[in-house]
Tab-separated table of C-alpha atoms in Angstrom:
chain	number	residue	atom	x	y	z
I	1376	MET	CA	-34.200	94.559	-72.176
I	1377	LYS	CA	-31.157	93.381	-69.831
I	1378	THR	CA	-30.544	89.535	-70.144
I	1379	PHE	CA	-30.932	87.072	-67.260
I	1380	THR	CA	-26.720	85.844	-66.504
I	1381	PRO	CA	-26.618	83.566	-63.630
I	1382	PRO	CA	-24.123	84.344	-61.028
I	1383	PRO	CA	-20.597	82.501	-61.204
I	1384	ILE	CA	-20.484	79.929	-58.888
I	1385	ARG	CA	-17.203	80.641	-57.621
I	1386	PRO	CA	-16.725	83.843	-57.877
I	1387	GLY	CA	-13.710	84.463	-58.521
I	1388	ILE	CA	-10.296	84.981	-59.995
I	1389	HIS	CA	-10.551	83.716	-63.295
I	1390	PRO	CA	-8.144	83.371	-65.760
I	1391	ARG	CA	-8.006	84.860	-69.906
I	1392	SER	CA	-9.379	82.931	-72.299
I	1393	GLY	CA	-6.789	83.861	-74.477
I	1394	LEU	CA	-4.823	80.947	-77.131
I	1395	GLY	CA	-1.879	79.747	-74.171
I	1396	TYR	CA	-4.978	79.275	-71.658
I	1397	ARG	CA	-7.153	77.093	-74.413
I	1398	ILE	CA	-3.818	74.867	-75.817
I	1399	ASP	CA	-3.027	73.981	-71.517
I	1400	HIS	CA	-6.593	73.496	-70.524
I	1401	GLY	CA	-7.147	71.233	-73.772
I	1402	MET	CA	-3.337	69.411	-72.717
I	1403	ARG	CA	-5.181	69.517	-69.922
I	1404	SER	CA	-7.859	68.010	-70.207
I	1405	SER	CA	-6.757	65.314	-72.801
I	1406	VAL	CA	-4.105	62.924	-70.992
I	1407	PRO	CA	-6.562	60.355	-69.573
I	1408	CYS	CA	-6.602	59.130	-73.363
I	1409	LEU	CA	-3.375	60.355	-74.144
I	1410	PHE	CA	-2.258	57.784	-71.435
I	1411	VAL	CA	-3.367	55.606	-72.885
I	1412	PHE	CA	-2.353	55.614	-76.399
I	1413	PHE	CA	1.449	55.644	-75.250
I	1414	VAL	CA	0.982	52.922	-72.721
I	1415	ALA	CA	-0.209	50.794	-75.384
I	1416	LEU	CA	3.048	52.092	-77.842
I	1417	VAL	CA	5.151	51.993	-74.839
I	1418	LEU	CA	3.980	48.301	-73.669
I	1419	SER	CA	3.864	47.212	-77.512
I	1420	ALA	CA	7.821	48.057	-77.756
I	1421	PRO	CA	10.204	45.316	-76.723
I	1422	LEU	CA	10.452	45.415	-73.305
I	1423	ASN	CA	10.807	42.266	-72.521
I	1424	LEU	CA	9.088	42.828	-69.370
I	1425	PRO	CA	7.378	39.929	-68.728
I	1426	GLY	CA	3.058	40.012	-68.439
I	1427	GLN	CA	3.533	42.270	-70.976
I	1428	VAL	CA	1.313	41.710	-73.136
I	1429	GLU	CA	-1.418	40.506	-70.418
I	1430	LEU	CA	-0.862	43.505	-68.163
I	1431	MET	CA	-1.642	45.775	-71.866
I	1432	PRO	CA	-5.031	44.816	-71.678
I	1433	ALA	CA	-5.044	44.761	-67.708
I	1434	VAL	CA	-3.800	48.678	-67.624
I	1435	ILE	CA	-5.906	49.797	-70.105
I	1436	MET	CA	-9.817	49.052	-69.302
I	1437	ALA	CA	-8.432	50.012	-65.254
I	1438	THR	CA	-7.818	53.606	-67.370
I	1439	ILE	CA	-11.294	53.577	-69.122
I	1440	PHE	CA	-12.621	52.214	-66.518
I	1441	LEU	CA	-11.623	54.498	-64.136
I	1442	TRP	CA	-12.495	58.107	-66.729
I	1443	SER	CA	-15.414	56.877	-68.042
I	1444	VAL	CA	-17.186	56.722	-64.260
I	1445	PHE	CA	-15.994	60.171	-62.969
I	1446	VAL	CA	-15.585	62.030	-65.457
I	1447	PRO	CA	-17.054	61.401	-69.425
I	1448	VAL	CA	-16.275	64.239	-70.278
I	1449	PHE	CA	-12.390	63.960	-70.427
I	1450	MET	CA	-13.322	59.417	-71.913
I	1451	PRO	CA	-16.059	60.129	-74.379
I	1452	SER	CA	-17.567	57.367	-76.697
I	1453	ILE	CA	-15.684	58.409	-79.652
I	1454	ALA	CA	-12.294	59.048	-77.665
I	1455	VAL	CA	-12.073	55.216	-76.658
I	1456	PHE	CA	-13.009	54.545	-79.996
I	1457	MET	CA	-10.372	56.089	-81.809
I	1458	LEU	CA	-7.767	54.676	-78.749
I	1459	GLY	CA	-9.078	51.562	-80.084
I	1460	ILE	CA	-8.486	51.118	-83.228
I	1461	TRP	CA	-4.513	52.566	-81.813
I	1462	VAL	CA	-4.413	49.579	-79.355
I	1463	ASP	CA	-5.987	46.628	-82.573
I	1464	ILE	CA	-3.703	47.812	-84.906
I	1465	LEU	CA	-0.907	48.136	-83.029
I	1466	SER	CA	-1.056	44.407	-80.984
I	1467	PHE	CA	-1.613	41.713	-83.481
I	1468	GLY	CA	-4.594	39.750	-82.120
I	1469	PRO	CA	-7.389	39.298	-83.960
I	1470	ALA	CA	-8.774	42.738	-85.055
I	1471	GLY	CA	-11.502	44.714	-83.433
I	1472	VAL	CA	-11.927	42.260	-80.368
I	1473	MET	CA	-10.019	44.283	-78.585
I	1474	LEU	CA	-11.285	47.712	-79.479
I	1475	LEU	CA	-14.795	46.015	-79.435
I	1476	LEU	CA	-13.931	45.419	-75.565
I	1477	MET	CA	-12.701	48.359	-74.697
I	1478	LEU	CA	-15.929	50.430	-76.231
I	1479	ILE	CA	-18.225	47.883	-74.115
I	1480	VAL	CA	-15.915	47.962	-71.095
I	1481	HIS	CA	-16.584	52.434	-71.147
I	1482	GLY	CA	-20.084	51.831	-72.315
I	1483	VAL	CA	-21.007	50.043	-67.904
I	1484	ALA	CA	-18.831	52.256	-66.633
I	1485	LEU	CA	-21.096	55.077	-68.509
I	1486	SER	CA	-24.322	53.156	-67.869
I	1487	GLY	CA	-23.530	52.771	-64.236
I	1488	ARG	CA	-21.625	55.733	-63.540
I	1489	TYR	CA	-24.531	57.128	-60.980
I	1490	THR	CA	-24.603	54.386	-58.954
I	1491	LEU	CA	-20.718	53.794	-58.928
I	1492	ALA	CA	-19.476	57.258	-58.295
I	1493	ARG	CA	-20.738	56.972	-54.883
I	1494	VAL	CA	-20.031	54.481	-53.510
I	1495	ASN	CA	-16.710	52.793	-51.817
I	1496	PHE	CA	-13.460	51.712	-53.295
I	1497	PHE	CA	-13.933	48.404	-52.550
I	1498	VAL	CA	-16.930	48.031	-54.178
I	1499	LEU	CA	-15.692	49.601	-57.157
I	1500	TRP	CA	-13.169	47.870	-57.575
I	1501	PHE	CA	-15.459	44.862	-56.387
I	1502	VAL	CA	-18.082	45.511	-58.928
I	1503	PHE	CA	-14.685	46.482	-61.786
I	1504	GLY	CA	-13.348	42.944	-61.237
I	1505	VAL	CA	-17.206	40.795	-62.008
I	1506	VAL	CA	-16.664	43.039	-65.008
I	1507	MET	CA	-13.585	42.637	-66.342
I	1508	VAL	CA	-14.391	39.009	-65.843
I	1509	GLY	CA	-17.349	39.051	-68.086
I	1510	VAL	CA	-14.613	41.320	-71.027
I	1511	THR	CA	-12.016	38.349	-70.763
I	1512	ALA	CA	-14.570	35.475	-71.127
I	1513	LEU	CA	-16.336	37.613	-74.035
I	1514	GLN	CA	-12.440	38.489	-74.951
I	1515	TRP	CA	-11.529	34.103	-74.761
I	1516	VAL	CA	-14.866	33.032	-77.252
I	1517	LEU	CA	-14.582	35.267	-79.923
I	1518	CYS	CA	-10.946	35.256	-80.597
I	1519	SER	CA	-11.537	30.728	-79.942
I	1520	ALA	CA	-14.518	31.862	-82.804
I	1521	LEU	CA	-12.447	33.521	-84.360
I	1522	ALA	CA	-9.028	31.290	-84.197
I	1523	LEU	CA	-11.677	28.732	-85.040
I	1524	HIS	CA	-10.173	26.966	-82.712
I	1525	ILE	CA	-10.378	26.387	-78.719
I	1526	VAL	CA	-6.828	28.906	-77.623
I	1527	GLU	CA	-5.456	28.838	-74.021
I	1528	PHE	CA	-7.636	29.531	-71.112
I	1529	LEU	CA	-4.576	29.896	-68.820
I	1530	PRO	CA	-3.076	33.559	-70.482
I	1531	PHE	CA	-6.694	35.365	-70.156
I	1532	VAL	CA	-7.869	34.646	-65.942
I	1533	PHE	CA	-4.264	35.341	-65.681
I	1534	GLU	CA	-4.178	39.216	-67.792
I	1535	THR	CA	-8.133	39.805	-65.563
I	1536	VAL	CA	-5.954	39.140	-61.832
I	1537	LEU	CA	-3.953	41.320	-63.693
I	1538	ALA	CA	-6.203	44.287	-63.617
I	1539	PHE	CA	-7.437	43.465	-60.147
I	1540	GLY	CA	-4.354	43.167	-58.951
I	1541	SER	CA	-3.405	46.563	-60.729
I	1542	PHE	CA	-6.355	48.493	-60.491
I	1543	PRO	CA	-5.557	50.472	-56.592
I	1544	VAL	CA	-2.375	51.693	-58.046
I	1545	LEU	CA	-4.597	53.228	-61.508
I	1546	TYR	CA	-6.371	54.618	-59.202
I	1547	THR	CA	-4.627	56.385	-57.196
I	1548	GLY	CA	-3.107	57.515	-60.453
I	1549	PHE	CA	-5.919	58.607	-60.528
I	1550	VAL	CA	-7.279	60.489	-58.221
I	1551	TRP	CA	-3.562	62.067	-58.116
I	1552	THR	CA	-4.274	63.183	-61.368
I	1553	TYR	CA	-7.545	64.301	-61.525
I	1554	ARG	CA	-6.261	66.874	-58.314
I	1555	PHE	CA	-2.789	68.538	-59.069
I	1556	VAL	CA	-3.116	67.398	-63.211
I	1557	VAL	CA	-6.957	67.888	-64.682
I	1558	ASN	CA	-8.839	69.694	-61.927
I	1559	ASN	CA	-6.353	72.603	-61.836
I	1560	ALA	CA	-7.545	72.967	-65.530
I	1561	ASP	CA	-10.943	73.838	-64.360
I	1562	PRO	CA	-12.186	77.152	-64.202
I	1563	SER	CA	-15.726	76.970	-62.845
N	1155	MET	CA	-29.067	74.695	-87.748
N	1156	PRO	CA	-30.092	75.195	-84.274
N	1157	VAL	CA	-31.068	71.679	-82.842
N	1158	SER	CA	-32.733	71.109	-79.552
N	1159	ILE	CA	-31.519	69.759	-76.385
N	1160	GLN	CA	-33.890	66.534	-77.048
N	1161	PHE	CA	-32.659	66.230	-80.122
N	1162	ARG	CA	-28.671	66.520	-79.240
N	1163	GLN	CA	-29.115	64.494	-76.733
N	1164	ALA	CA	-30.900	61.244	-77.800
N	1165	LEU	CA	-28.086	61.348	-80.955
N	1166	GLY	CA	-25.952	61.996	-77.483
N	1167	LYS	CA	-27.327	58.110	-76.481
N	1168	LEU	CA	-27.393	56.667	-80.445
N	1169	VAL	CA	-23.204	57.326	-80.243
N	1170	LEU	CA	-21.676	54.571	-78.226
N	1171	PRO	CA	-24.107	51.516	-79.526
N	1172	ALA	CA	-23.420	52.935	-83.031
N	1173	LEU	CA	-20.007	52.973	-82.332
N	1174	ILE	CA	-20.312	49.513	-80.419
N	1175	LEU	CA	-21.302	48.008	-84.200
N	1176	VAL	CA	-18.969	49.900	-85.775
N	1177	ALA	CA	-16.542	47.771	-83.647
N	1178	CYS	CA	-19.081	44.887	-84.451
N	1179	GLY	CA	-18.329	45.659	-88.182
N	1180	VAL	CA	-13.981	46.333	-87.976
N	1181	ILE	CA	-14.224	42.467	-86.078
N	1182	LEU	CA	-16.090	41.135	-89.640
N	1183	LEU	CA	-14.030	42.898	-91.831
N	1184	GLY	CA	-11.061	41.327	-90.468
N	1185	LYS	CA	-11.987	38.046	-91.097
N	1186	ALA	CA	-12.964	39.159	-94.658
N	1187	ASP	CA	-9.558	40.800	-95.559
N	1188	ARG	CA	-7.142	39.771	-93.615
N	1189	PRO	CA	-4.428	40.998	-96.268
N	1190	LEU	CA	-5.806	44.749	-95.309
N	1191	ILE	CA	-5.187	44.419	-91.782
N	1192	GLY	CA	-2.608	42.505	-91.990
N	1193	LYS	CA	-1.146	45.072	-94.540
N	1194	LEU	CA	-2.272	48.536	-92.089
N	1195	ARG	CA	-0.410	46.675	-89.491
N	1196	MET	CA	2.032	45.994	-91.493
N	1197	GLN	CA	2.862	49.792	-91.692
N	1198	THR	CA	2.542	50.399	-88.704
N	1199	ALA	CA	5.433	47.821	-87.064
N	1200	ASP	CA	7.452	49.472	-89.922
N	1201	LEU	CA	7.002	53.726	-88.423
N	1202	LEU	CA	7.376	52.135	-85.347
N	1203	ALA	CA	10.589	49.905	-86.525
N	1204	PRO	CA	13.311	52.483	-85.051
N	1205	ALA	CA	11.967	52.800	-82.310
N	1206	TYR	CA	12.243	49.901	-81.573
N	1207	GLY	CA	15.443	48.546	-82.697
N	1208	LEU	CA	16.640	51.707	-80.005
N	1209	VAL	CA	13.549	50.049	-76.833
N	1210	ALA	CA	15.846	46.739	-78.644
N	1211	TRP	CA	19.719	48.010	-78.597
N	1212	PRO	CA	20.523	49.714	-74.512
N	1213	GLN	CA	18.936	46.297	-73.657
N	1214	ALA	CA	21.184	44.217	-76.577
N	1215	LYS	CA	23.877	45.492	-74.632
N	1216	LEU	CA	22.895	44.938	-71.020
N	1217	ARG	CA	22.716	41.307	-71.626
N	1218	TRP	CA	25.899	41.420	-72.762
N	1219	LEU	CA	27.113	42.977	-69.872
N	1220	SER	CA	25.769	41.614	-67.063
N	1221	GLY	CA	27.493	37.992	-69.512
N	1222	ASN	CA	30.534	39.336	-69.572
N	1223	LEU	CA	30.552	40.119	-65.799
N	1224	GLN	CA	29.315	36.623	-65.051
N	1225	ASP	CA	31.744	35.148	-68.009
N	1226	ILE	CA	34.114	37.311	-65.462
N	1227	ARG	CA	33.069	35.234	-62.341
N	1228	ASN	CA	33.530	31.876	-62.924
N	1229	LEU	CA	37.521	32.502	-66.353
N	1230	GLU	CA	38.826	30.064	-63.918
N	1231	ALA	CA	36.570	26.847	-64.110
N	1232	GLU	CA	35.259	28.559	-67.379
N	1233	ASN	CA	39.069	28.267	-68.014
N	1234	ILE	CA	39.190	24.594	-66.816
N	1235	ARG	CA	36.328	23.048	-69.112
N	1236	LEU	CA	37.850	24.778	-72.627
N	1237	ARG	CA	41.146	23.493	-72.027
N	1238	ALA	CA	39.256	19.836	-71.414
N	1239	GLU	CA	36.908	19.817	-74.245
N	1240	ASN	CA	39.502	21.144	-76.383
N	1241	VAL	CA	41.799	17.742	-76.304
N	1242	SER	CA	38.222	16.158	-77.182
N	1243	LEU	CA	37.852	18.600	-80.208
N	1244	ARG	CA	41.398	18.286	-81.773
N	1245	HIS	CA	40.550	14.725	-82.104
N	1246	TRP	CA	37.608	14.754	-83.516
N	1247	TYR	CA	39.335	17.601	-85.575
N	1248	ASP	CA	41.448	15.235	-86.884
N	1249	VAL	CA	38.828	12.858	-88.263
N	1250	ALA	CA	36.357	15.235	-88.719
N	1251	ALA	CA	39.606	15.897	-91.555
N	1252	ALA	CA	39.988	12.724	-92.104
N	1253	LEU	CA	36.359	11.418	-93.527
N	1254	ALA	CA	36.671	15.814	-95.149
N	1255	ASP	CA	38.803	14.120	-97.356
N	1256	GLU	CA	37.478	10.556	-97.812
N	1257	ASN	CA	33.905	12.190	-98.511
N	1258	ALA	CA	35.958	14.552	-101.655
N	1259	ALA	CA	37.352	11.159	-102.775
N	1260	LEU	CA	34.532	9.771	-102.911
N	1261	LYS	CA	31.764	12.268	-104.115
N	1262	SER	CA	34.299	12.692	-106.785
N	1263	ASN	CA	34.331	9.147	-107.617
N	1264	LEU	CA	30.778	9.078	-107.693
N	1265	HIS	CA	29.790	12.469	-109.959
N	1266	TRP	CA	28.218	13.663	-106.862
N	1267	ILE	CA	26.095	16.631	-108.017
N	1268	PRO	CA	26.880	20.124	-105.012
N	1269	ASP	CA	23.975	21.921	-103.845
N	1270	ASN	CA	23.348	24.700	-104.320
N	1271	ALA	CA	24.174	27.389	-101.334
N	1272	PRO	CA	21.410	29.589	-100.280
N	1273	ALA	CA	21.581	33.481	-100.918
N	1274	PHE	CA	20.625	35.086	-96.886
N	1275	VAL	CA	19.593	38.161	-95.263
N	1276	THR	CA	20.924	38.602	-91.431
N	1277	GLY	CA	18.393	41.019	-89.603
N	1278	ARG	CA	17.859	42.047	-86.006
N	1279	VAL	CA	15.245	40.927	-84.020
N	1280	VAL	CA	12.670	44.417	-83.051
N	1281	ARG	CA	9.588	43.169	-81.153
N	1282	ASP	CA	8.082	40.256	-80.603
N	1283	THR	CA	4.410	40.330	-81.680
N	1284	SER	CA	3.717	37.138	-79.866
N	1285	GLY	CA	0.423	38.163	-78.085
N	1286	LEU	CA	-1.947	35.676	-76.515
N	1287	TYR	CA	-2.783	33.745	-79.207
N	1288	ALA	CA	0.178	33.794	-81.700
N	1289	ARG	CA	4.055	33.139	-81.504
N	1290	ALA	CA	6.071	35.083	-83.515
N	1291	VAL	CA	8.344	38.372	-84.045
N	1292	LEU	CA	9.149	40.841	-86.240
N	1293	LEU	CA	12.565	41.445	-87.997
N	1294	ALA	CA	13.763	45.068	-88.652
N	1295	ILE	CA	15.953	44.615	-92.676
N	1296	ASN	CA	17.503	47.290	-95.268
N	1297	PRO	CA	14.747	48.146	-97.326
N	1298	ASP	CA	16.357	47.320	-100.604
N	1299	THR	CA	16.940	43.493	-100.436
N	1300	ALA	CA	14.800	41.315	-101.155
N	1301	VAL	CA	12.895	39.158	-98.436
N	1302	ARG	CA	10.469	36.762	-99.964
N	1303	LYS	CA	7.054	35.119	-98.580
N	1304	GLY	CA	7.519	31.796	-96.639
N	1305	GLY	CA	11.835	32.212	-96.540
N	1306	ILE	CA	13.175	30.599	-93.766
N	1307	ALA	CA	14.316	32.013	-91.068
N	1308	LEU	CA	17.368	30.776	-88.579
N	1309	ASP	CA	19.479	31.194	-85.693
N	1310	GLY	CA	22.829	29.865	-84.804
N	1311	SER	CA	21.995	26.646	-84.378
N	1312	GLY	CA	18.260	26.073	-85.635
N	1313	LEU	CA	15.368	26.764	-86.815
N	1314	VAL	CA	12.547	28.618	-85.797
N	1315	GLY	CA	9.859	29.918	-88.649
N	1316	ARG	CA	8.828	31.288	-91.312
N	1317	VAL	CA	8.211	34.670	-92.792
N	1318	THR	CA	4.114	35.277	-93.121
N	1319	GLU	CA	4.243	38.861	-93.976
N	1320	VAL	CA	6.740	41.661	-96.052
N	1321	GLY	CA	6.666	44.867	-94.834
N	1322	LYS	CA	9.310	47.749	-96.234
N	1323	ARG	CA	11.623	47.757	-93.276
N	1324	SER	CA	10.540	45.102	-91.731
N	1325	VAL	CA	9.416	41.023	-91.915
N	1326	ARG	CA	7.041	39.063	-89.893
N	1327	VAL	CA	8.389	35.469	-88.585
N	1328	LEU	CA	6.053	33.124	-87.735
N	1329	LEU	CA	7.515	31.288	-84.682
N	1330	ILE	CA	7.318	27.073	-85.301
N	1331	THR	CA	5.985	27.064	-82.072
N	1332	ASP	CA	2.838	29.133	-83.277
N	1333	SER	CA	-0.615	27.416	-82.965
N	1334	SER	CA	-1.286	27.233	-86.575
N	1335	SER	CA	2.307	25.631	-87.493
N	1336	ARG	CA	2.750	22.969	-89.210
N	1337	LEU	CA	6.105	21.114	-90.781
N	1338	PRO	CA	6.995	18.108	-91.739
N	1339	VAL	CA	10.185	16.814	-90.348
N	1340	THR	CA	12.136	12.881	-90.076
N	1341	LEU	CA	13.293	11.741	-86.310
N	1342	GLU	CA	16.726	10.805	-87.518
N	1343	SER	CA	17.889	7.519	-86.645
N	1344	SER	CA	14.308	6.232	-86.569
N	1345	HIS	CA	13.694	7.557	-90.200
N	1346	ALA	CA	10.346	8.254	-89.412
N	1347	ALA	CA	7.802	11.510	-90.907
N	1348	ALA	CA	6.318	13.635	-88.903
N	1349	ILE	CA	4.445	17.243	-89.026
N	1350	MET	CA	6.095	18.956	-86.595
N	1351	ALA	CA	2.905	20.953	-85.239
N	1352	GLY	CA	3.071	24.357	-82.558
N	1353	ASP	CA	0.613	25.052	-79.561
N	1354	ASN	CA	0.805	28.445	-78.503
N	1355	THR	CA	3.650	26.587	-76.069
N	1356	ALA	CA	7.792	26.301	-76.059
N	1357	LEU	CA	7.449	23.096	-77.116
N	1358	PRO	CA	5.621	22.459	-81.168
N	1359	ARG	CA	3.986	18.765	-80.227
N	1360	ILE	CA	5.398	15.704	-82.675
N	1361	ILE	CA	2.400	14.578	-84.978
N	1362	PHE	CA	1.056	11.466	-87.411
N	1363	TYR	CA	4.325	9.517	-86.606
N	1364	PRO	CA	3.802	6.161	-87.503
N	1365	GLN	CA	2.891	4.321	-85.240
N	1366	ASP	CA	4.886	1.018	-85.726
N	1367	ASN	CA	7.957	3.459	-85.048
N	1368	VAL	CA	8.014	5.663	-82.059
N	1369	PRO	CA	9.895	8.804	-82.410
N	1370	ILE	CA	13.210	7.553	-79.612
N	1371	GLU	CA	14.329	10.560	-77.152
N	1372	GLY	CA	17.025	12.206	-77.909
N	1373	GLU	CA	17.656	11.115	-81.416
N	1374	ARG	CA	17.699	14.725	-83.558
N	1375	VAL	CA	14.667	15.950	-85.824
N	1376	VAL	CA	15.363	17.155	-89.617
N	1377	THR	CA	13.555	19.036	-91.892
N	1378	ASN	CA	12.081	16.955	-94.251
N	1379	GLY	CA	11.925	18.161	-97.673
N	1380	GLU	CA	8.523	17.402	-98.696
N	1381	ILE	CA	7.230	21.488	-98.521
N	1382	GLU	CA	9.005	23.355	-101.553
N	1383	SER	CA	10.533	26.347	-99.806
N	1384	LEU	CA	12.202	23.710	-96.662
N	1385	PRO	CA	14.697	21.705	-97.700
N	1386	ALA	CA	15.899	18.489	-96.367
N	1387	GLY	CA	17.852	18.542	-93.467
N	1388	LEU	CA	18.031	20.935	-91.828
N	1389	PRO	CA	17.828	20.862	-87.831
N	1390	VAL	CA	15.007	21.261	-85.658
N	1391	GLY	CA	15.433	20.158	-81.747
N	1392	HIS	CA	15.277	17.322	-80.356
N	1393	VAL	CA	12.516	14.992	-79.206
N	1394	HIS	CA	11.521	14.315	-75.753
N	1395	TYR	CA	9.158	12.653	-74.172
N	1396	LEU	CA	6.347	14.633	-71.620
N	1397	ARG	CA	4.346	11.812	-70.913
N	1398	PRO	CA	4.785	8.179	-71.969
N	1399	GLY	CA	2.650	8.957	-75.953
N	1400	GLN	CA	3.442	13.095	-76.165
N	1401	PRO	CA	7.164	12.657	-77.975
N	1402	VAL	CA	7.391	17.129	-78.339
N	1403	VAL	CA	10.712	18.358	-80.165
N	1404	VAL	CA	12.392	20.461	-78.286
N	1405	PRO	CA	13.646	23.148	-80.276
N	1406	ALA	CA	17.282	23.774	-80.673
N	1407	ALA	CA	17.410	27.397	-81.462
N	1408	ALA	CA	16.773	29.755	-78.681
N	1409	LEU	CA	13.284	30.532	-79.174
N	1410	ASP	CA	12.641	32.819	-76.516
N	1411	HIS	CA	15.747	35.470	-76.587
N	1412	ILE	CA	16.109	35.617	-80.345
N	1413	ASP	CA	18.492	37.991	-81.042
N	1414	ILE	CA	19.536	38.451	-84.498
N	1415	LEU	CA	17.877	35.414	-88.121
N	1416	ARG	CA	19.385	34.911	-90.906
N	1417	ILE	CA	16.665	34.500	-94.048
N	1418	PHE	CA	17.148	31.801	-96.057
N	1419	ASP	CA	15.748	31.789	-99.873
N	1420	TYR	CA	15.696	28.037	-101.143
N	1421	GLU	CA	12.723	29.187	-103.011
N	1422	ASP	CA	14.507	27.703	-106.938
N	1423	SER	CA	16.733	25.069	-103.912
N	1424	VAL	CA	15.042	22.005	-106.025
N	1425	SER	CA	11.655	22.022	-108.960
N	1426	PRO	CA	10.011	19.296	-109.650
N	1427	PRO	CA	10.383	17.826	-113.422
N	1428	ASP	CA	6.745	18.030	-115.182
N	1429	ALA	CA	4.892	16.009	-115.292
N	1430	PRO	CA	6.433	13.132	-113.635
N	1431	GLY	CA	5.296	9.781	-115.103
N	1432	ARG	CA	2.656	10.896	-117.732
N	1433	VAL	CA	2.695	8.609	-120.386
N	1434	PRO	CA	1.939	10.757	-123.049
N	1435	LEU	CA	-1.137	9.754	-125.335
N	1436	PRO	CA	-1.271	8.737	-129.237
N	1437	ASN	CA	-2.433	11.201	-131.614
N	1438	VAL	CA	-5.994	10.197	-133.282
N	1439	GLY	CA	-5.427	11.432	-136.377
N	1440	ARG	CA	-8.660	13.619	-137.574
N	1441	THR	CA	-11.755	14.659	-135.242
N	1442	MET	CA	-14.596	13.718	-137.174
N	1443	SER	CA	-16.582	16.716	-139.082
N	1444	LEU	CA	-19.317	17.887	-138.074
N	1445	PRO	CA	-21.976	18.572	-140.337
N	1446	SER	CA	-21.993	22.069	-141.981
N	1447	GLN	CA	-25.309	23.465	-140.437
N	1448	PHE	CA	-24.320	22.560	-136.652
N	1449	GLN	CA	-20.895	23.490	-137.832
N	1450	SER	CA	-19.717	26.615	-134.402
N	1451	HIS	CA	-18.460	30.354	-136.873
N	1452	PRO	CA	-15.990	31.775	-134.839
N	1453	ASP	CA	-17.516	35.174	-133.365
N	1454	GLN	CA	-20.465	33.669	-132.780
N	1455	GLY	CA	-21.717	30.383	-130.948
N	1456	LEU	CA	-24.178	27.313	-132.031
N	1457	HIS	CA	-26.943	28.547	-131.845
N	1458	GLY	CA	-26.476	31.898	-133.241
């Protein structure tokens, strides 16, 4: 008996799935994670940028949020976990806090993605801002609890504002990357 | 092994909660076993130290170049200032030479014991690991140099901090501005002892000073020989009042831009003699011996 195969969704010429193609596809689909990896590495180097310490969590959170909302295939939970460990090793803060926050942002984005992926950009921006406020407040509480004294609040406010402000830039970067780097490799 | 789609979906939903639980575990582990996390971070920093050095090198060059250009711009004014300063310095040189001679003569009369010259190593700061919660820098050192935990870091003009972690190729120096730094200091003019407490801002506070002998604005602050690894008399900075009743130390070292640090080893500089002032007990003689049935054997207890 002949088995039923569904017709291709987009008929046309398909690339051959050889080794070269697989490497290409793998590289393209690991771009989001590699981006976070290198952002953590570069922003921990002694560049003497103003606000460098606060910029790293801001950029990482926005990137994880965007990819988890729109293309969670390229930002799986386990990858977020690994990246969290990496960020934690590079930053000399209390161990595990950044890891937890990254997982929470990822989880929030995942659970709301069917709504968030359809809304207007400004609504998305606002939602991200709210998430960042919550996450940074949690970070402050955890840091204070682990250091056993109240740590200064202003750097955390700065971190939130920086994340909120850098979101549009990262969104543009995300759209560009998704269209021209990652999606080129999508065979379907 | 074939698994049903439902089972796989349920498993997929469980991954994130499990990972969040593991993250909480990591936080607890970091609190319970600080040395482990510190070791992991120092090893990574050791690996990355050469790369950080490569990043820091062009910056240092650029700063040098821009400084040079600025110097060239106000060469004339600088020359005039230097000439005036030179005249005054020449005068002070004569005074200092006379005083040094006098000092040497007096010391030789008093049988003065000279201080030990401390050993030191010099290294370049490769990374500022200051975060939201700490003020510290990472220093690249030669693998064969012996830098110990508790070493004292100084730059050209004053105290910078203490060595808290030692890796193979890098050491971490906790700055005096860190919120966990507490150092005993002496205020030079009022002769008061106080504690300099960092609070993650650029100006560490002065606390625990005597209330009848308050710090004077502008007086010099030097270290106090209270703790063993830190000798007395190292320059720290000078007193400044942010507002009445809140004295702070303006550090002499340029803490916002640390380039090169010297790590001094004062570990065995001054150690107190054993048990000072202890009165030896008189010899009591023989103690009363127990009856034979209560005498314990060396290999078994009193009760057998």
